[in-house]
mmCIF file of C-alpha atoms in Angstrom:
data_model
loop_
_atom_site.group_PDB
_atom_site.id
_atom_site.type_symbol
_atom_site.label_atom_id
_atom_site.label_comp_id
_atom_site.label_asym_id
_atom_site.label_seq_id
_atom_site.Cartn_x
_atom_site.Cartn_y
_atom_site.Cartn_z
ATOM 1 C CA UNK A 835 -3.515 21.864 -73.876
ATOM 2 C CA UNK A 836 -2.767 19.246 -71.122
ATOM 3 C CA UNK A 837 -6.151 18.402 -68.906
ATOM 4 C CA UNK A 838 -6.254 19.714 -65.235
ATOM 5 C CA UNK A 839 -4.990 17.782 -62.464
ATOM 6 C CA UNK A 840 -6.296 15.920 -60.114
ATOM 7 C CA UNK A 841 -6.342 15.917 -56.405
ATOM 8 C CA UNK A 842 -5.105 12.779 -55.413
ATOM 9 C CA UNK A 843 -8.078 11.353 -53.810
ATOM 10 C CA UNK A 844 -7.852 11.180 -49.970
ATOM 11 C CA UNK A 845 -9.773 7.642 -48.675
ATOM 12 C CA UNK A 846 -12.437 8.247 -46.594
ATOM 13 C CA UNK A 847 -11.549 7.267 -42.632
ATOM 14 C CA UNK A 848 -13.141 4.161 -41.619
ATOM 15 C CA UNK A 849 -15.295 3.732 -38.924
ATOM 16 C CA UNK A 850 -14.673 2.482 -35.504
ATOM 17 C CA UNK A 851 -17.127 -0.133 -34.492
ATOM 18 C CA UNK A 852 -18.449 0.769 -30.966
ATOM 19 C CA UNK A 853 -17.154 -1.218 -28.267
ATOM 20 C CA UNK A 854 -20.171 -3.005 -25.639
ATOM 21 C CA UNK A 855 -19.629 -4.895 -22.615
ATOM 22 C CA UNK A 856 -21.314 -8.429 -25.014
ATOM 23 C CA UNK A 857 -21.999 -9.227 -28.048
ATOM 24 C CA UNK A 858 -24.202 -11.236 -30.315
ATOM 25 C CA UNK A 859 -26.677 -12.528 -32.633
ATOM 26 C CA UNK A 860 -30.338 -12.215 -30.198
ATOM 27 C CA UNK A 861 -33.227 -12.823 -32.084
ATOM 28 C CA UNK A 862 -36.813 -9.997 -31.078
ATOM 29 C CA UNK A 863 -39.937 -10.102 -30.700
ATOM 30 C CA UNK A 864 -41.623 -6.558 -29.253
ATOM 31 C CA UNK A 865 -44.977 -6.071 -27.917
ATOM 32 C CA UNK A 866 -45.945 -5.070 -31.602
ATOM 33 C CA UNK A 867 -44.077 -7.209 -33.776
ATOM 34 C CA UNK A 868 -45.683 -10.601 -34.368
ATOM 35 C CA UNK A 869 -42.239 -12.630 -35.040
ATOM 36 C CA UNK A 870 -38.461 -12.247 -34.353
ATOM 37 C CA UNK A 871 -36.700 -10.519 -36.340
ATOM 38 C CA UNK A 872 -32.447 -10.967 -35.680
ATOM 39 C CA UNK A 873 -30.141 -8.706 -35.215
ATOM 40 C CA UNK A 874 -26.238 -8.340 -33.951
ATOM 41 C CA UNK A 875 -26.991 -6.953 -30.439
ATOM 42 C CA UNK A 876 -24.687 -4.997 -28.140
ATOM 43 C CA UNK A 877 -24.770 -4.312 -24.513
ATOM 44 C CA UNK A 878 -22.992 -1.453 -22.710
ATOM 45 C CA UNK A 879 -24.034 0.282 -20.740
ATOM 46 C CA UNK A 880 -27.901 0.183 -19.118
ATOM 47 C CA UNK A 881 -28.758 -0.435 -22.738
ATOM 48 C CA UNK A 882 -28.839 -2.802 -25.502
ATOM 49 C CA UNK A 883 -28.483 -2.249 -29.170
ATOM 50 C CA UNK A 884 -29.366 -3.912 -32.361
ATOM 51 C CA UNK A 885 -27.631 -4.064 -35.994
ATOM 52 C CA UNK A 886 -28.326 -5.195 -39.017
ATOM 53 C CA UNK A 887 -24.697 -6.576 -39.545
ATOM 54 C CA UNK A 888 -22.159 -7.543 -36.656
ATOM 55 C CA UNK A 889 -19.547 -4.587 -39.127
ATOM 56 C CA UNK A 890 -21.383 -2.271 -39.066
ATOM 57 C CA UNK A 891 -21.542 1.293 -36.901
ATOM 58 C CA UNK A 892 -25.010 2.715 -36.124
ATOM 59 C CA UNK A 893 -27.482 1.309 -34.523
ATOM 60 C CA UNK A 894 -30.769 0.176 -35.123
ATOM 61 C CA UNK A 895 -32.816 0.213 -32.556
ATOM 62 C CA UNK A 896 -32.007 0.855 -28.833
ATOM 63 C CA UNK A 897 -33.585 -0.484 -25.583
ATOM 64 C CA UNK A 898 -33.068 1.748 -22.227
ATOM 65 C CA UNK A 899 -32.798 -0.935 -18.999
ATOM 66 C CA UNK A 900 -33.543 1.672 -17.265
ATOM 67 C CA UNK A 901 -37.315 -0.118 -15.757
ATOM 68 C CA UNK A 902 -36.400 -2.869 -15.720
ATOM 69 C CA UNK A 903 -37.514 -5.505 -13.379
ATOM 70 C CA UNK A 904 -37.267 -9.089 -14.022
ATOM 71 C CA UNK A 905 -35.576 -11.475 -16.938
ATOM 72 C CA UNK A 906 -38.228 -15.244 -16.665
ATOM 73 C CA UNK A 907 -36.591 -17.764 -19.317
ATOM 74 C CA UNK A 908 -40.004 -19.115 -21.801
ATOM 75 C CA UNK A 909 -41.720 -22.044 -23.379
ATOM 76 C CA UNK A 910 -41.939 -21.573 -26.597
ATOM 77 C CA UNK A 911 -45.477 -22.021 -27.674
ATOM 78 C CA UNK A 912 -46.815 -25.697 -28.398
ATOM 79 C CA UNK A 913 -43.849 -26.691 -26.781
ATOM 80 C CA UNK A 914 -44.183 -29.163 -23.733
ATOM 81 C CA UNK A 915 -40.018 -28.350 -22.059
ATOM 82 C CA UNK A 916 -38.045 -25.262 -22.175
ATOM 83 C CA UNK A 917 -35.238 -26.001 -25.197
ATOM 84 C CA UNK A 918 -32.967 -23.710 -23.039
ATOM 85 C CA UNK A 919 -32.985 -20.907 -25.881
ATOM 86 C CA UNK A 920 -35.477 -18.308 -24.826
ATOM 87 C CA UNK A 921 -36.326 -16.154 -22.355
ATOM 88 C CA UNK A 922 -37.709 -12.300 -21.497
ATOM 89 C CA UNK A 923 -37.289 -9.330 -20.487
ATOM 90 C CA UNK A 924 -40.245 -8.044 -18.635
ATOM 91 C CA UNK A 925 -39.860 -3.908 -18.310
ATOM 92 C CA UNK A 926 -42.304 -1.482 -16.438
ATOM 93 C CA UNK A 927 -44.309 -0.501 -19.152
ATOM 94 C CA UNK A 928 -43.678 -3.625 -21.589
ATOM 95 C CA UNK A 929 -41.768 -7.053 -22.144
ATOM 96 C CA UNK A 930 -40.079 -8.380 -25.094
ATOM 97 C CA UNK A 931 -39.415 -12.033 -26.041
ATOM 98 C CA UNK A 932 -35.981 -12.660 -27.522
ATOM 99 C CA UNK A 933 -33.892 -16.474 -29.085
ATOM 100 C CA UNK A 934 -30.587 -17.842 -28.454
ATOM 101 C CA UNK A 935 -28.996 -20.328 -30.485
ATOM 102 C CA UNK A 936 -28.414 -22.069 -27.731
ATOM 103 C CA UNK A 937 -28.696 -22.610 -23.893
ATOM 104 C CA UNK A 938 -24.558 -20.999 -22.761
ATOM 105 C CA UNK A 939 -26.079 -17.916 -25.006
ATOM 106 C CA UNK A 940 -29.156 -17.458 -22.809
ATOM 107 C CA UNK A 941 -26.893 -17.699 -19.769
ATOM 108 C CA UNK A 942 -24.269 -15.238 -20.829
ATOM 109 C CA UNK A 943 -27.256 -12.255 -21.831
ATOM 110 C CA UNK A 944 -28.950 -12.297 -18.433
ATOM 111 C CA UNK A 945 -25.347 -12.174 -16.709
ATOM 112 C CA UNK A 946 -24.859 -9.923 -18.367
ATOM 113 C CA UNK A 947 -27.831 -7.979 -18.005
ATOM 114 C CA UNK A 948 -28.188 -8.458 -14.658
ATOM 115 C CA UNK A 949 -24.640 -7.616 -13.263
ATOM 116 C CA UNK A 950 -25.244 -4.021 -15.186
ATOM 117 C CA UNK A 951 -28.988 -4.164 -13.797
ATOM 118 C CA UNK A 952 -28.591 -4.469 -9.775
ATOM 119 C CA UNK A 953 -24.188 -4.013 -9.786
ATOM 120 C CA UNK A 954 -22.973 -7.370 -8.758
ATOM 121 C CA UNK A 955 -22.255 -10.639 -9.772
ATOM 122 C CA UNK A 956 -25.498 -13.175 -9.898
ATOM 123 C CA UNK A 957 -24.672 -16.310 -8.408
ATOM 124 C CA UNK A 958 -28.079 -18.832 -9.261
ATOM 125 C CA UNK A 959 -26.977 -19.228 -13.264
ATOM 126 C CA UNK A 960 -25.497 -22.024 -14.738
ATOM 127 C CA UNK A 961 -22.311 -20.145 -15.797
ATOM 128 C CA UNK A 962 -18.731 -21.383 -16.032
ATOM 129 C CA UNK A 963 -15.783 -19.787 -13.898
ATOM 130 C CA UNK A 964 -14.489 -17.942 -16.619
ATOM 131 C CA UNK A 965 -18.250 -16.452 -17.836
ATOM 132 C CA UNK A 966 -18.863 -14.971 -13.445
ATOM 133 C CA UNK A 967 -15.094 -13.492 -14.205
ATOM 134 C CA UNK A 968 -15.685 -11.591 -17.462
ATOM 135 C CA UNK A 969 -18.905 -10.486 -15.392
ATOM 136 C CA UNK A 970 -16.978 -9.304 -12.345
ATOM 137 C CA UNK A 971 -14.890 -6.944 -15.155
ATOM 138 C CA UNK A 972 -18.086 -5.236 -16.222
ATOM 139 C CA UNK A 973 -19.562 -4.577 -13.278
ATOM 140 C CA UNK A 974 -16.130 -2.371 -12.256
ATOM 141 C CA UNK A 975 -16.238 -0.770 -16.083
ATOM 142 C CA UNK A 976 -19.795 0.033 -15.655
ATOM 143 C CA UNK A 977 -19.540 1.291 -11.347
ATOM 144 C CA UNK A 978 -16.530 3.544 -12.732
ATOM 145 C CA UNK A 979 -18.632 5.103 -15.763
ATOM 146 C CA UNK A 980 -21.731 5.619 -13.078
ATOM 147 C CA UNK A 981 -19.597 7.067 -11.218
ATOM 148 C CA UNK A 982 -18.771 9.871 -14.219
ATOM 149 C CA UNK A 983 -22.143 9.642 -14.524
ATOM 150 C CA UNK A 984 -23.293 11.005 -11.077
ATOM 151 C CA UNK A 985 -23.788 15.281 -10.662
ATOM 152 C CA UNK A 986 -21.143 16.865 -8.189
ATOM 153 C CA UNK A 987 -25.078 17.472 -6.799
ATOM 154 C CA UNK A 988 -26.371 14.801 -4.654
ATOM 155 C CA UNK A 989 -30.394 15.411 -3.362
ATOM 156 C CA UNK A 990 -31.118 14.098 0.233
ATOM 157 C CA UNK A 991 -34.480 13.079 1.413
ATOM 158 C CA UNK A 992 -35.115 12.152 4.580
ATOM 159 C CA UNK A 993 -37.719 9.784 5.329
ATOM 160 C CA UNK A 994 -39.745 10.006 9.122
ATOM 161 C CA UNK A 995 -40.116 6.140 11.397
ATOM 162 C CA UNK A 996 -42.104 6.874 14.318
ATOM 163 C CA UNK A 997 -43.211 3.981 16.854
ATOM 164 C CA UNK A 998 -46.862 3.659 18.040
ATOM 165 C CA UNK A 999 -46.911 1.101 20.810
ATOM 166 C CA UNK A 1000 -44.789 -2.171 19.909
ATOM 167 C CA UNK A 1001 -45.211 -1.530 15.335
ATOM 168 C CA UNK A 1002 -43.164 1.218 13.625
ATOM 169 C CA UNK A 1003 -45.063 3.128 10.958
ATOM 170 C CA UNK A 1004 -43.169 5.036 8.190
ATOM 171 C CA UNK A 1005 -45.103 8.380 8.339
ATOM 172 C CA UNK A 1006 -45.476 9.288 4.497
ATOM 173 C CA UNK A 1007 -48.364 9.931 2.860
ATOM 174 C CA UNK A 1008 -50.053 6.620 2.711
ATOM 175 C CA UNK A 1009 -48.534 5.551 6.372
ATOM 176 C CA UNK A 1010 -47.457 2.316 6.867
ATOM 177 C CA UNK A 1011 -47.045 -0.201 9.891
ATOM 178 C CA UNK A 1012 -43.931 -2.651 9.704
ATOM 179 C CA UNK A 1013 -43.997 -4.939 13.413
ATOM 180 C CA UNK A 1014 -39.650 -5.153 13.665
ATOM 181 C CA UNK A 1015 -36.690 -1.990 12.357
ATOM 182 C CA UNK A 1016 -35.582 -5.619 10.345
ATOM 183 C CA UNK A 1017 -39.396 -4.677 8.494
ATOM 184 C CA UNK A 1018 -38.714 -2.087 7.867
ATOM 185 C CA UNK A 1019 -35.067 -1.867 5.880
ATOM 186 C CA UNK A 1020 -36.673 -4.237 3.793
ATOM 187 C CA UNK A 1021 -39.418 -2.081 2.536
ATOM 188 C CA UNK A 1022 -37.000 0.879 1.853
ATOM 189 C CA UNK A 1023 -35.037 -1.654 0.265
ATOM 190 C CA UNK A 1024 -38.338 -3.586 -1.808
ATOM 191 C CA UNK A 1025 -40.211 -0.235 -2.734
ATOM 192 C CA UNK A 1026 -36.804 1.581 -4.324
ATOM 193 C CA UNK A 1027 -35.688 -1.037 -6.247
ATOM 194 C CA UNK A 1028 -32.592 -1.255 -4.098
ATOM 195 C CA UNK A 1029 -32.382 2.750 -5.313
ATOM 196 C CA UNK A 1030 -32.247 2.744 -0.898
ATOM 197 C CA UNK A 1031 -30.218 0.238 1.034
ATOM 198 C CA UNK A 1032 -28.678 0.112 4.768
ATOM 199 C CA UNK A 1033 -25.469 1.692 5.132
ATOM 200 C CA UNK A 1034 -22.346 -0.318 5.545
ATOM 201 C CA UNK A 1035 -19.455 0.357 6.465
ATOM 202 C CA UNK A 1036 -17.112 -1.196 3.764
ATOM 203 C CA UNK A 1037 -13.578 -1.192 5.578
ATOM 204 C CA UNK A 1038 -11.558 -2.698 1.691
ATOM 205 C CA UNK A 1039 -10.129 0.469 1.404
ATOM 206 C CA UNK A 1040 -8.301 1.013 -1.868
ATOM 207 C CA UNK A 1041 -4.798 0.787 -2.023
ATOM 208 C CA UNK A 1042 -3.504 3.088 -4.774
ATOM 209 C CA UNK A 1043 -5.132 6.481 -5.509
ATOM 210 C CA UNK A 1044 -6.678 7.382 -9.057
ATOM 211 C CA UNK A 1045 -9.671 8.266 -10.876
ATOM 212 C CA UNK A 1046 -11.852 7.026 -13.680
ATOM 213 C CA UNK A 1047 -11.805 8.361 -17.080
ATOM 214 C CA UNK A 1048 -12.565 7.530 -21.360
ATOM 215 C CA UNK A 1049 -9.984 6.010 -23.110
ATOM 216 C CA UNK A 1050 -9.668 7.892 -26.645
ATOM 217 C CA UNK A 1051 -9.487 4.258 -28.543
ATOM 218 C CA UNK A 1052 -12.248 2.734 -27.458
ATOM 219 C CA UNK A 1053 -13.721 5.174 -26.018
ATOM 220 C CA UNK A 1054 -14.368 3.174 -22.540
ATOM 221 C CA UNK A 1055 -13.597 4.210 -19.149
ATOM 222 C CA UNK A 1056 -10.502 3.031 -17.258
ATOM 223 C CA UNK A 1057 -9.590 3.217 -13.317
ATOM 224 C CA UNK A 1058 -6.237 5.439 -13.521
ATOM 225 C CA UNK A 1059 -4.138 5.540 -11.518
ATOM 226 C CA UNK A 1060 -1.364 7.722 -12.128
ATOM 227 C CA UNK A 1061 2.380 6.734 -10.441
ATOM 228 C CA UNK A 1062 2.553 7.975 -7.501
ATOM 229 C CA UNK A 1063 5.107 10.577 -5.791
ATOM 230 C CA UNK A 1064 7.697 9.070 -2.875
ATOM 231 C CA UNK A 1065 6.294 8.836 0.727
ATOM 232 C CA UNK A 1066 6.577 12.982 2.793
ATOM 233 C CA UNK A 1067 5.069 16.126 1.996
ATOM 234 C CA UNK A 1068 6.564 17.527 -1.782
ATOM 235 C CA UNK A 1069 9.328 20.130 -1.680
ATOM 236 C CA UNK A 1070 8.395 23.502 -2.361
ATOM 237 C CA UNK A 1071 10.097 24.888 -5.314
ATOM 238 C CA UNK A 1072 9.589 29.193 -3.805
ATOM 239 C CA UNK A 1073 11.014 30.559 -1.846
ATOM 240 C CA UNK A 1074 14.405 29.913 0.182
ATOM 241 C CA UNK A 1075 15.456 27.298 0.433
ATOM 242 C CA UNK A 1076 16.012 25.300 3.307
ATOM 243 C CA UNK A 1077 19.713 25.025 4.768
ATOM 244 C CA UNK A 1078 22.047 22.050 4.343
ATOM 245 C CA UNK A 1079 23.702 20.194 7.312
ATOM 246 C CA UNK A 1080 27.217 21.213 7.550
ATOM 247 C CA UNK A 1081 29.642 18.978 6.569
ATOM 248 C CA UNK A 1082 32.056 17.029 9.090
ATOM 249 C CA UNK A 1083 34.798 19.852 7.335
ATOM 250 C CA UNK A 1084 32.540 23.102 8.852
ATOM 251 C CA UNK A 1085 32.588 21.826 11.814
ATOM 252 C CA UNK A 1086 34.063 23.766 14.520
ATOM 253 C CA UNK A 1087 36.609 21.464 16.254
ATOM 254 C CA UNK A 1088 35.960 19.797 20.129
ATOM 255 C CA UNK A 1089 36.907 21.863 22.915
ATOM 256 C CA UNK A 1090 39.052 21.288 24.690
ATOM 257 C CA UNK A 1091 38.082 18.985 27.965
ATOM 258 C CA UNK A 1092 37.693 21.206 32.075
ATOM 259 C CA UNK A 1093 40.999 21.299 33.668
ATOM 260 C CA UNK A 1094 41.588 19.695 37.025
ATOM 261 C CA UNK A 1095 41.176 21.557 39.676
ATOM 262 C CA UNK A 1096 43.958 20.488 41.160
ATOM 263 C CA UNK A 1097 45.908 20.789 38.485
ATOM 264 C CA UNK A 1098 47.986 24.259 37.304
ATOM 265 C CA UNK A 1099 45.565 26.055 35.082
ATOM 266 C CA UNK A 1100 47.065 28.698 32.536
ATOM 267 C CA UNK A 1101 46.352 31.752 30.702
ATOM 268 C CA UNK A 1102 45.706 32.086 27.593
ATOM 269 C CA UNK A 1103 49.099 32.549 25.446
ATOM 270 C CA UNK A 1104 49.391 35.881 25.203
ATOM 271 C CA UNK A 1105 49.522 36.601 28.953
ATOM 272 C CA UNK A 1106 51.298 33.677 30.317
ATOM 273 C CA UNK A 1107 55.185 32.840 30.185
ATOM 274 C CA UNK A 1108 57.036 31.167 26.847
ATOM 275 C CA UNK A 1109 56.014 27.999 27.333
ATOM 276 C CA UNK A 1110 58.924 25.042 25.802
ATOM 277 C CA UNK A 1111 56.439 22.300 23.416
ATOM 278 C CA UNK A 1112 58.025 18.564 22.364
ATOM 279 C CA UNK A 1113 57.068 18.883 19.412
ATOM 280 C CA UNK A 1114 57.857 22.745 18.683
ATOM 281 C CA UNK A 1115 53.854 23.494 17.404
ATOM 282 C CA UNK A 1116 52.535 26.396 18.439
ATOM 283 C CA UNK A 1117 49.029 26.391 19.372
ATOM 284 C CA UNK A 1118 46.301 29.020 18.153
ATOM 285 C CA UNK A 1119 46.259 32.298 20.629
ATOM 286 C CA UNK A 1120 42.418 31.820 20.522
ATOM 287 C CA UNK A 1121 41.802 28.824 22.832
ATOM 288 C CA UNK A 1122 43.790 28.657 26.229
ATOM 289 C CA UNK A 1123 46.797 26.464 26.293
ATOM 290 C CA UNK A 1124 46.809 23.929 29.692
ATOM 291 C CA UNK A 1125 50.259 22.759 30.608
ATOM 292 C CA UNK A 1126 51.471 19.925 31.921
ATOM 293 C CA UNK A 1127 51.547 19.519 35.482
ATOM 294 C CA UNK A 1128 55.837 19.444 36.096
ATOM 295 C CA UNK A 1129 56.872 15.765 37.733
ATOM 296 C CA UNK A 1130 57.754 15.721 41.152
ATOM 297 C CA UNK A 1131 61.401 15.546 41.610
ATOM 298 C CA UNK A 1132 61.888 12.346 42.984
ATOM 299 C CA UNK A 1133 63.209 12.138 46.998
ATOM 300 C CA UNK A 1134 66.242 11.369 47.355
ATOM 301 C CA UNK A 1135 68.038 8.317 48.117
ATOM 302 C CA UNK A 1136 68.614 6.433 51.826
ATOM 303 C CA UNK A 1137 71.822 7.885 53.252
ATOM 304 C CA UNK A 1138 74.171 5.312 53.484
ATOM 305 C CA UNK A 1139 75.030 3.783 56.747
ATOM 306 C CA UNK A 1140 77.492 4.640 59.084
ATOM 307 C CA UNK A 1141 80.978 3.390 58.590
ATOM 308 C CA UNK A 1142 81.588 0.150 60.923
ATOM 309 C CA UNK A 1143 85.348 0.620 62.034
ATOM 310 C CA UNK A 1144 87.291 -3.013 61.253
ATOM 311 C CA UNK A 1145 86.963 -5.966 63.875
ATOM 312 C CA UNK A 1146 90.902 -5.627 65.228
ATOM 313 C CA UNK A 1147 93.045 -8.672 63.306
ATOM 314 C CA UNK A 1148 94.215 -10.971 66.078
ATOM 315 C CA UNK A 1149 97.493 -11.128 67.511
ATOM 316 C CA UNK A 1150 99.788 -13.794 67.145
ATOM 317 C CA UNK A 1151 102.691 -14.343 70.448
ATOM 318 C CA UNK A 1152 104.286 -16.652 68.485
ATOM 319 C CA UNK A 1153 107.133 -15.063 69.971
ATOM 320 C CA UNK A 1154 106.823 -10.962 68.468
ATOM 321 C CA UNK A 1155 104.040 -8.887 66.752
ATOM 322 C CA UNK A 1156 100.900 -10.721 64.837
ATOM 323 C CA UNK A 1157 101.740 -9.876 61.357
ATOM 324 C CA UNK A 1158 100.862 -6.683 59.052
ATOM 325 C CA UNK A 1159 99.096 -7.286 56.256
ATOM 326 C CA UNK A 1160 99.931 -6.012 53.665
ATOM 327 C CA UNK A 1161 98.592 -2.563 52.221
ATOM 328 C CA UNK A 1162 98.478 -3.642 48.966
ATOM 329 C CA UNK A 1163 95.571 -7.065 50.065
ATOM 330 C CA UNK A 1164 93.172 -3.932 51.834
ATOM 331 C CA UNK A 1165 90.047 -3.962 49.502
ATOM 332 C CA UNK A 1166 88.623 -0.336 49.755
ATOM 333 C CA UNK A 1167 85.056 -0.343 51.892
ATOM 334 C CA UNK A 1168 83.303 1.919 50.211
ATOM 335 C CA UNK A 1169 83.575 1.584 46.495
ATOM 336 C CA UNK A 1170 81.197 4.468 45.872
ATOM 337 C CA UNK A 1171 81.720 7.247 43.309
ATOM 338 C CA UNK A 1172 79.566 9.690 44.866
ATOM 339 C CA UNK A 1173 81.892 9.190 48.588
ATOM 340 C CA UNK A 1174 85.258 9.657 47.312
ATOM 341 C CA UNK A 1175 85.854 11.676 50.038
ATOM 342 C CA UNK A 1176 84.503 10.077 52.834
ATOM 343 C CA UNK A 1177 86.827 6.867 51.474
ATOM 344 C CA UNK A 1178 89.576 8.647 50.964
ATOM 345 C CA UNK A 1179 89.358 10.536 54.862
ATOM 346 C CA UNK A 1180 88.683 6.885 56.819
ATOM 347 C CA UNK A 1181 91.767 5.064 55.066
ATOM 348 C CA UNK A 1182 93.839 8.034 56.443
ATOM 349 C CA UNK A 1183 92.327 7.058 59.816
ATOM 350 C CA UNK A 1184 93.493 4.343 59.611
ATOM 351 C CA UNK A 1185 96.536 3.987 57.689
ATOM 352 C CA UNK A 1186 97.138 6.069 61.042
ATOM 353 C CA UNK A 1187 96.834 3.772 63.441
ATOM 354 C CA UNK A 1188 98.632 1.135 61.774
ATOM 355 C CA UNK A 1189 101.835 2.835 62.024
ATOM 356 C CA UNK A 1190 101.753 3.394 65.364
ATOM 357 C CA UNK A 1191 100.799 -0.808 66.048
ATOM 358 C CA UNK A 1192 104.393 -0.675 64.329
#
């Protein structure tokens, strides 16, 4: 018989290494420990996780920094100087001692712990510019993480400060007097682990609208800035569409200019007489027609001056009457065609006078 087919083996999904703000080998000694124990440690949020190896996915111990008080450099027992590899983490209820390999590693651990606890990049440590930049990035991530964890409802507490003579008294169960308002502020800041600080008006406003979202791959909180729409309100999807402006073809023709009162204004075509146009185009009956004013006739030319009679010819007393010029040599006095009749009549009279003289 044929053996039954076995289902194919499915490979086990590989775990994802946890993400940390900072991680390295760290030797730890607690209050109950006799000696240091080496771990692979990683800082995430306000918690330090300890692993047996840098390949492990599950931590074996963790330390909460919520009760943080201070960090101190420690000189090993029996040593006269600080080798730069030991420091102590002092919490409210315990003290944990750490040992690292180099001075740089110690300063890095102290810097990242102070960054997440105090929400500021420390400036009094021996750090390089690159280290400070890394801590500034961690500061932004931690602020975003806390913004997500902040509850939606906030509890507002009011504290009364009253003035009694030259002093200011904080009115609590155990009243505390201060010499000035600055001392009152310092009291609130120092006695609340900087949970209560003066309100400072921050004028550095954000230029891009965004929000904090957890990364699906590594679980880190990242700042997301979605692509913003163009300026102005978004157009409405429902309801009637807005009327579009009329195109140049749909515009009505411009109204004709108002006629001059001194000129003749003609009534519409239906009531007025027929008009002859130069281009033989007929205007629409819906618009009034304006005729060009008729040109006045030119004034007549000046009347001709009355004709002047010819000067009498000088008589020559050379034994007889003076010789008369031939008629053919006489030039017409008025060559104008418009005065032909008048010229002919004058010529007849002249010929009669000459005939009498002969």
